[in-house]
């Protein structure tokens, strides 16, 4: 992530119609970043140290189309939300090719941009935390994603518990109930 960000930053610094700002901690830095994102059409969101970052959330709620630069980024709520409607995806390989990002972004027509920005306005509610939590807000979506994972965990656990004795994949741990129907072993 860091190497790609450095290469992209070096290439785009000084490019026409490109603004690159380093974020700073604190309210002043946050306000400046939000103001810049609201004025921008696209906001780069290169892979970093974590599966997703505040850059992505900030871009979405600011109405700035996220440009996600990653090959395998894990996006929040992706099992529920279709990010293709609100973001542009660029592979790491393409991103580091000289001039590629700018050519690609300039090829996106104004109709597509308007549609993505309309979708961003609709999707932003999924990324704004509220008290009390709102239906389909981020808190609700976290619980929905966890419930979906729990179903898969239960399915896997139950399947592993039904393995017939002498099978190739018998669980030998003491964490599950016996799979036998008889109290005495069958010889």
mmCIF file of C-alpha atoms in Angstrom:
data_model
loop_
_atom_site.group_PDB
_atom_site.id
_atom_site.type_symbol
_atom_site.label_atom_id
_atom_site.label_comp_id
_atom_site.label_asym_id
_atom_site.label_seq_id
_atom_site.Cartn_x
_atom_site.Cartn_y
_atom_site.Cartn_z
ATOM 1 C CA UNK A 1 0.000 0.000 0.000
ATOM 2 C CA UNK A 2 2.621 2.551 1.050
ATOM 3 C CA UNK A 3 4.843 1.983 -2.002
ATOM 4 C CA UNK A 4 1.912 2.365 -4.375
ATOM 5 C CA UNK A 5 0.737 5.531 -2.602
ATOM 6 C CA UNK A 6 4.233 7.009 -2.904
ATOM 7 C CA UNK A 7 4.435 6.227 -6.647
ATOM 8 C CA UNK A 8 0.979 7.646 -7.314
ATOM 9 C CA UNK A 9 1.723 10.747 -5.258
ATOM 10 C CA UNK A 10 4.985 11.369 -7.112
ATOM 11 C CA UNK A 11 3.285 10.991 -10.478
ATOM 12 C CA UNK A 12 0.260 13.129 -9.734
ATOM 13 C CA UNK A 13 2.047 15.957 -7.907
ATOM 14 C CA UNK A 14 1.862 18.979 -10.152
ATOM 15 C CA UNK A 15 -0.517 17.370 -12.676
ATOM 16 C CA UNK A 16 -3.164 19.677 -14.139
ATOM 17 C CA UNK A 17 -6.535 19.584 -12.304
ATOM 18 C CA UNK A 18 -5.110 17.373 -9.530
ATOM 19 C CA UNK A 19 -5.021 18.474 -5.919
ATOM 20 C CA UNK A 20 -3.041 16.401 -3.455
ATOM 21 C CA UNK A 21 -3.321 17.242 0.203
ATOM 22 C CA UNK A 22 -1.752 15.472 3.109
ATOM 23 C CA UNK A 23 -4.209 15.094 5.947
ATOM 24 C CA UNK A 24 -3.364 16.341 9.397
ATOM 25 C CA UNK A 25 -4.719 15.254 12.735
ATOM 26 C CA UNK A 26 -7.189 17.444 14.547
ATOM 27 C CA UNK A 27 -10.333 19.340 13.681
ATOM 28 C CA UNK A 28 -8.582 21.772 11.317
ATOM 29 C CA UNK A 29 -7.124 18.981 9.199
ATOM 30 C CA UNK A 30 -10.418 17.112 9.161
ATOM 31 C CA UNK A 31 -12.376 20.212 8.093
ATOM 32 C CA UNK A 32 -9.843 20.992 5.332
ATOM 33 C CA UNK A 33 -9.992 17.421 4.035
ATOM 34 C CA UNK A 34 -13.798 17.432 3.976
ATOM 35 C CA UNK A 35 -13.862 20.770 2.162
ATOM 36 C CA UNK A 36 -11.403 19.494 -0.446
ATOM 37 C CA UNK A 37 -13.375 16.271 -0.939
ATOM 38 C CA UNK A 38 -16.652 18.153 -1.400
ATOM 39 C CA UNK A 39 -15.054 20.210 -4.207
ATOM 40 C CA UNK A 40 -13.553 17.158 -5.929
ATOM 41 C CA UNK A 41 -15.083 14.718 -8.385
ATOM 42 C CA UNK A 42 -12.748 11.824 -7.569
ATOM 43 C CA UNK A 43 -10.924 10.996 -4.337
ATOM 44 C CA UNK A 44 -8.102 8.476 -4.363
ATOM 45 C CA UNK A 45 -8.394 5.687 -1.861
ATOM 46 C CA UNK A 46 -5.271 3.572 -2.270
ATOM 47 C CA UNK A 47 -4.770 0.451 -0.191
ATOM 48 C CA UNK A 48 -3.146 1.052 3.146
ATOM 49 C CA UNK A 49 -2.386 -0.721 6.393
ATOM 50 C CA UNK A 50 -5.982 -1.650 7.188
ATOM 51 C CA UNK A 51 -8.789 -3.325 5.203
ATOM 52 C CA UNK A 52 -10.497 0.044 4.787
ATOM 53 C CA UNK A 53 -9.780 3.557 5.945
ATOM 54 C CA UNK A 54 -11.438 6.775 6.973
ATOM 55 C CA UNK A 55 -10.530 8.141 3.500
ATOM 56 C CA UNK A 56 -13.164 5.885 1.983
ATOM 57 C CA UNK A 57 -15.883 6.857 4.469
ATOM 58 C CA UNK A 58 -15.008 10.553 4.182
ATOM 59 C CA UNK A 59 -15.097 10.457 0.380
ATOM 60 C CA UNK A 60 -18.503 8.754 0.350
ATOM 61 C CA UNK A 61 -20.188 11.148 2.779
ATOM 62 C CA UNK A 62 -18.556 14.117 0.983
ATOM 63 C CA UNK A 63 -20.034 13.076 -2.375
ATOM 64 C CA UNK A 64 -16.601 12.436 -3.871
ATOM 65 C CA UNK A 65 -16.348 9.311 -6.032
ATOM 66 C CA UNK A 66 -13.831 6.989 -4.356
ATOM 67 C CA UNK A 67 -11.090 5.682 -6.620
ATOM 68 C CA UNK A 68 -10.207 2.423 -4.909
ATOM 69 C CA UNK A 69 -6.703 1.345 -5.819
ATOM 70 C CA UNK A 70 -6.264 -2.211 -4.655
ATOM 71 C CA UNK A 71 -6.428 -5.736 -5.958
ATOM 72 C CA UNK A 72 -8.060 -7.355 -2.930
ATOM 73 C CA UNK A 73 -9.398 -4.631 -0.666
ATOM 74 C CA UNK A 74 -12.009 -5.769 1.814
ATOM 75 C CA UNK A 75 -14.757 -3.143 1.752
ATOM 76 C CA UNK A 76 -17.124 -2.504 4.644
ATOM 77 C CA UNK A 77 -20.625 -3.936 4.140
ATOM 78 C CA UNK A 78 -19.701 -5.245 0.683
ATOM 79 C CA UNK A 79 -22.022 -8.206 1.164
ATOM 80 C CA UNK A 80 -24.903 -5.716 1.393
ATOM 81 C CA UNK A 81 -23.820 -2.699 -0.690
ATOM 82 C CA UNK A 82 -22.807 -2.694 -4.362
ATOM 83 C CA UNK A 83 -19.732 -0.459 -4.497
ATOM 84 C CA UNK A 84 -19.666 -0.558 -8.298
ATOM 85 C CA UNK A 85 -22.485 2.013 -8.190
ATOM 86 C CA UNK A 86 -20.455 4.551 -6.201
ATOM 87 C CA UNK A 87 -16.751 3.866 -6.762
ATOM 88 C CA UNK A 88 -14.126 3.345 -9.428
ATOM 89 C CA UNK A 89 -11.788 0.366 -9.051
ATOM 90 C CA UNK A 90 -8.230 0.383 -10.333
ATOM 91 C CA UNK A 91 -5.754 -2.456 -10.002
ATOM 92 C CA UNK A 92 -2.421 -1.757 -8.350
ATOM 93 C CA UNK A 93 -0.639 -2.784 -11.547
ATOM 94 C CA UNK A 94 -2.541 -0.239 -13.649
ATOM 95 C CA UNK A 95 -2.233 2.490 -11.010
ATOM 96 C CA UNK A 96 1.559 2.569 -11.166
ATOM 97 C CA UNK A 97 1.702 2.796 -14.972
ATOM 98 C CA UNK A 98 2.722 6.356 -15.924
ATOM 99 C CA UNK A 99 -0.312 8.434 -16.891
ATOM 100 C CA UNK A 100 -2.778 5.558 -16.565
ATOM 101 C CA UNK A 101 -4.898 6.890 -13.687
ATOM 102 C CA UNK A 102 -5.480 10.309 -15.251
ATOM 103 C CA UNK A 103 -6.307 8.849 -18.676
ATOM 104 C CA UNK A 104 -8.751 6.410 -17.112
ATOM 105 C CA UNK A 105 -10.517 8.980 -14.930
ATOM 106 C CA UNK A 106 -10.779 11.448 -17.829
ATOM 107 C CA UNK A 107 -12.425 8.706 -19.907
ATOM 108 C CA UNK A 108 -15.376 8.503 -17.511
ATOM 109 C CA UNK A 109 -18.177 10.513 -19.068
ATOM 110 C CA UNK A 110 -20.281 13.140 -17.299
ATOM 111 C CA UNK A 111 -23.406 10.945 -17.350
ATOM 112 C CA UNK A 112 -21.590 8.202 -15.431
ATOM 113 C CA UNK A 113 -20.223 10.765 -12.981
ATOM 114 C CA UNK A 114 -23.690 12.242 -12.327
ATOM 115 C CA UNK A 115 -25.144 8.753 -11.771
ATOM 116 C CA UNK A 116 -22.380 7.794 -9.339
ATOM 117 C CA UNK A 117 -22.807 11.049 -7.422
ATOM 118 C CA UNK A 118 -26.572 10.477 -7.164
ATOM 119 C CA UNK A 119 -25.839 7.009 -5.815
ATOM 120 C CA UNK A 120 -23.306 8.467 -3.362
ATOM 121 C CA UNK A 121 -25.989 10.769 -1.970
ATOM 122 C CA UNK A 122 -28.185 7.717 -1.389
ATOM 123 C CA UNK A 123 -25.404 5.479 -0.024
ATOM 124 C CA UNK A 124 -23.940 8.081 2.347
ATOM 125 C CA UNK A 125 -26.538 7.262 5.011
ATOM 126 C CA UNK A 126 -24.899 3.851 5.380
ATOM 127 C CA UNK A 127 -21.675 5.555 6.549
ATOM 128 C CA UNK A 128 -22.945 8.252 8.935
ATOM 129 C CA UNK A 129 -23.008 7.208 12.573
ATOM 130 C CA UNK A 130 -25.996 8.436 14.556
ATOM 131 C CA UNK A 131 -27.271 8.257 18.104
ATOM 132 C CA UNK A 132 -29.645 6.554 18.283
ATOM 133 C CA UNK A 133 -28.560 4.197 15.514
ATOM 134 C CA UNK A 134 -30.669 4.391 12.360
ATOM 135 C CA UNK A 135 -32.000 1.496 10.257
ATOM 136 C CA UNK A 136 -29.438 0.701 7.530
ATOM 137 C CA UNK A 137 -26.906 2.996 9.205
ATOM 138 C CA UNK A 138 -23.394 1.667 9.805
ATOM 139 C CA UNK A 139 -24.257 0.188 13.184
ATOM 140 C CA UNK A 140 -27.175 -1.765 11.697
ATOM 141 C CA UNK A 141 -25.067 -2.961 8.754
ATOM 142 C CA UNK A 142 -22.324 -4.196 11.100
ATOM 143 C CA UNK A 143 -24.886 -6.309 12.961
ATOM 144 C CA UNK A 144 -26.321 -7.629 9.689
ATOM 145 C CA UNK A 145 -22.863 -8.629 8.447
ATOM 146 C CA UNK A 146 -22.109 -10.340 11.770
ATOM 147 C CA UNK A 147 -25.416 -12.235 11.632
ATOM 148 C CA UNK A 148 -24.538 -13.475 8.140
ATOM 149 C CA UNK A 149 -21.134 -14.667 9.325
ATOM 150 C CA UNK A 150 -22.711 -16.371 12.323
ATOM 151 C CA UNK A 151 -24.981 -18.395 10.033
ATOM 152 C CA UNK A 152 -21.933 -19.594 8.073
ATOM 153 C CA UNK A 153 -20.051 -20.458 11.272
ATOM 154 C CA UNK A 154 -23.030 -22.463 12.560
ATOM 155 C CA UNK A 155 -23.340 -24.250 9.218
ATOM 156 C CA UNK A 156 -19.657 -25.209 9.227
ATOM 157 C CA UNK A 157 -19.818 -26.319 12.875
ATOM 158 C CA UNK A 158 -22.902 -28.466 12.326
ATOM 159 C CA UNK A 159 -21.444 -30.057 9.209
ATOM 160 C CA UNK A 160 -18.253 -30.921 11.068
ATOM 161 C CA UNK A 161 -20.277 -32.473 13.913
ATOM 162 C CA UNK A 162 -22.090 -34.881 11.624
ATOM 163 C CA UNK A 163 -18.939 -36.541 10.322
ATOM 164 C CA UNK A 164 -19.270 -40.310 10.542
ATOM 165 C CA UNK A 165 -16.793 -42.098 12.788
ATOM 166 C CA UNK A 166 -13.835 -43.587 10.905
ATOM 167 C CA UNK A 167 -14.231 -40.891 8.263
ATOM 168 C CA UNK A 168 -11.136 -39.247 6.814
ATOM 169 C CA UNK A 169 -12.012 -35.943 8.450
ATOM 170 C CA UNK A 170 -13.148 -36.849 11.953
ATOM 171 C CA UNK A 171 -12.871 -34.067 14.458
ATOM 172 C CA UNK A 172 -10.846 -35.321 17.399
ATOM 173 C CA UNK A 173 -11.325 -32.374 19.698
ATOM 174 C CA UNK A 174 -13.527 -32.435 22.796
ATOM 175 C CA UNK A 175 -15.368 -29.277 21.744
ATOM 176 C CA UNK A 176 -18.276 -31.039 20.075
ATOM 177 C CA UNK A 177 -20.899 -33.486 21.130
ATOM 178 C CA UNK A 178 -20.505 -37.093 20.189
ATOM 179 C CA UNK A 179 -21.722 -38.038 16.734
ATOM 180 C CA UNK A 180 -22.741 -41.565 17.657
ATOM 181 C CA UNK A 181 -26.313 -42.728 18.117
ATOM 182 C CA UNK A 182 -25.355 -45.604 20.403
ATOM 183 C CA UNK A 183 -23.968 -45.394 23.890
ATOM 184 C CA UNK A 184 -21.623 -48.300 23.158
ATOM 185 C CA UNK A 185 -19.141 -48.208 20.312
ATOM 186 C CA UNK A 186 -19.909 -50.400 17.333
ATOM 187 C CA UNK A 187 -17.243 -52.994 16.565
#
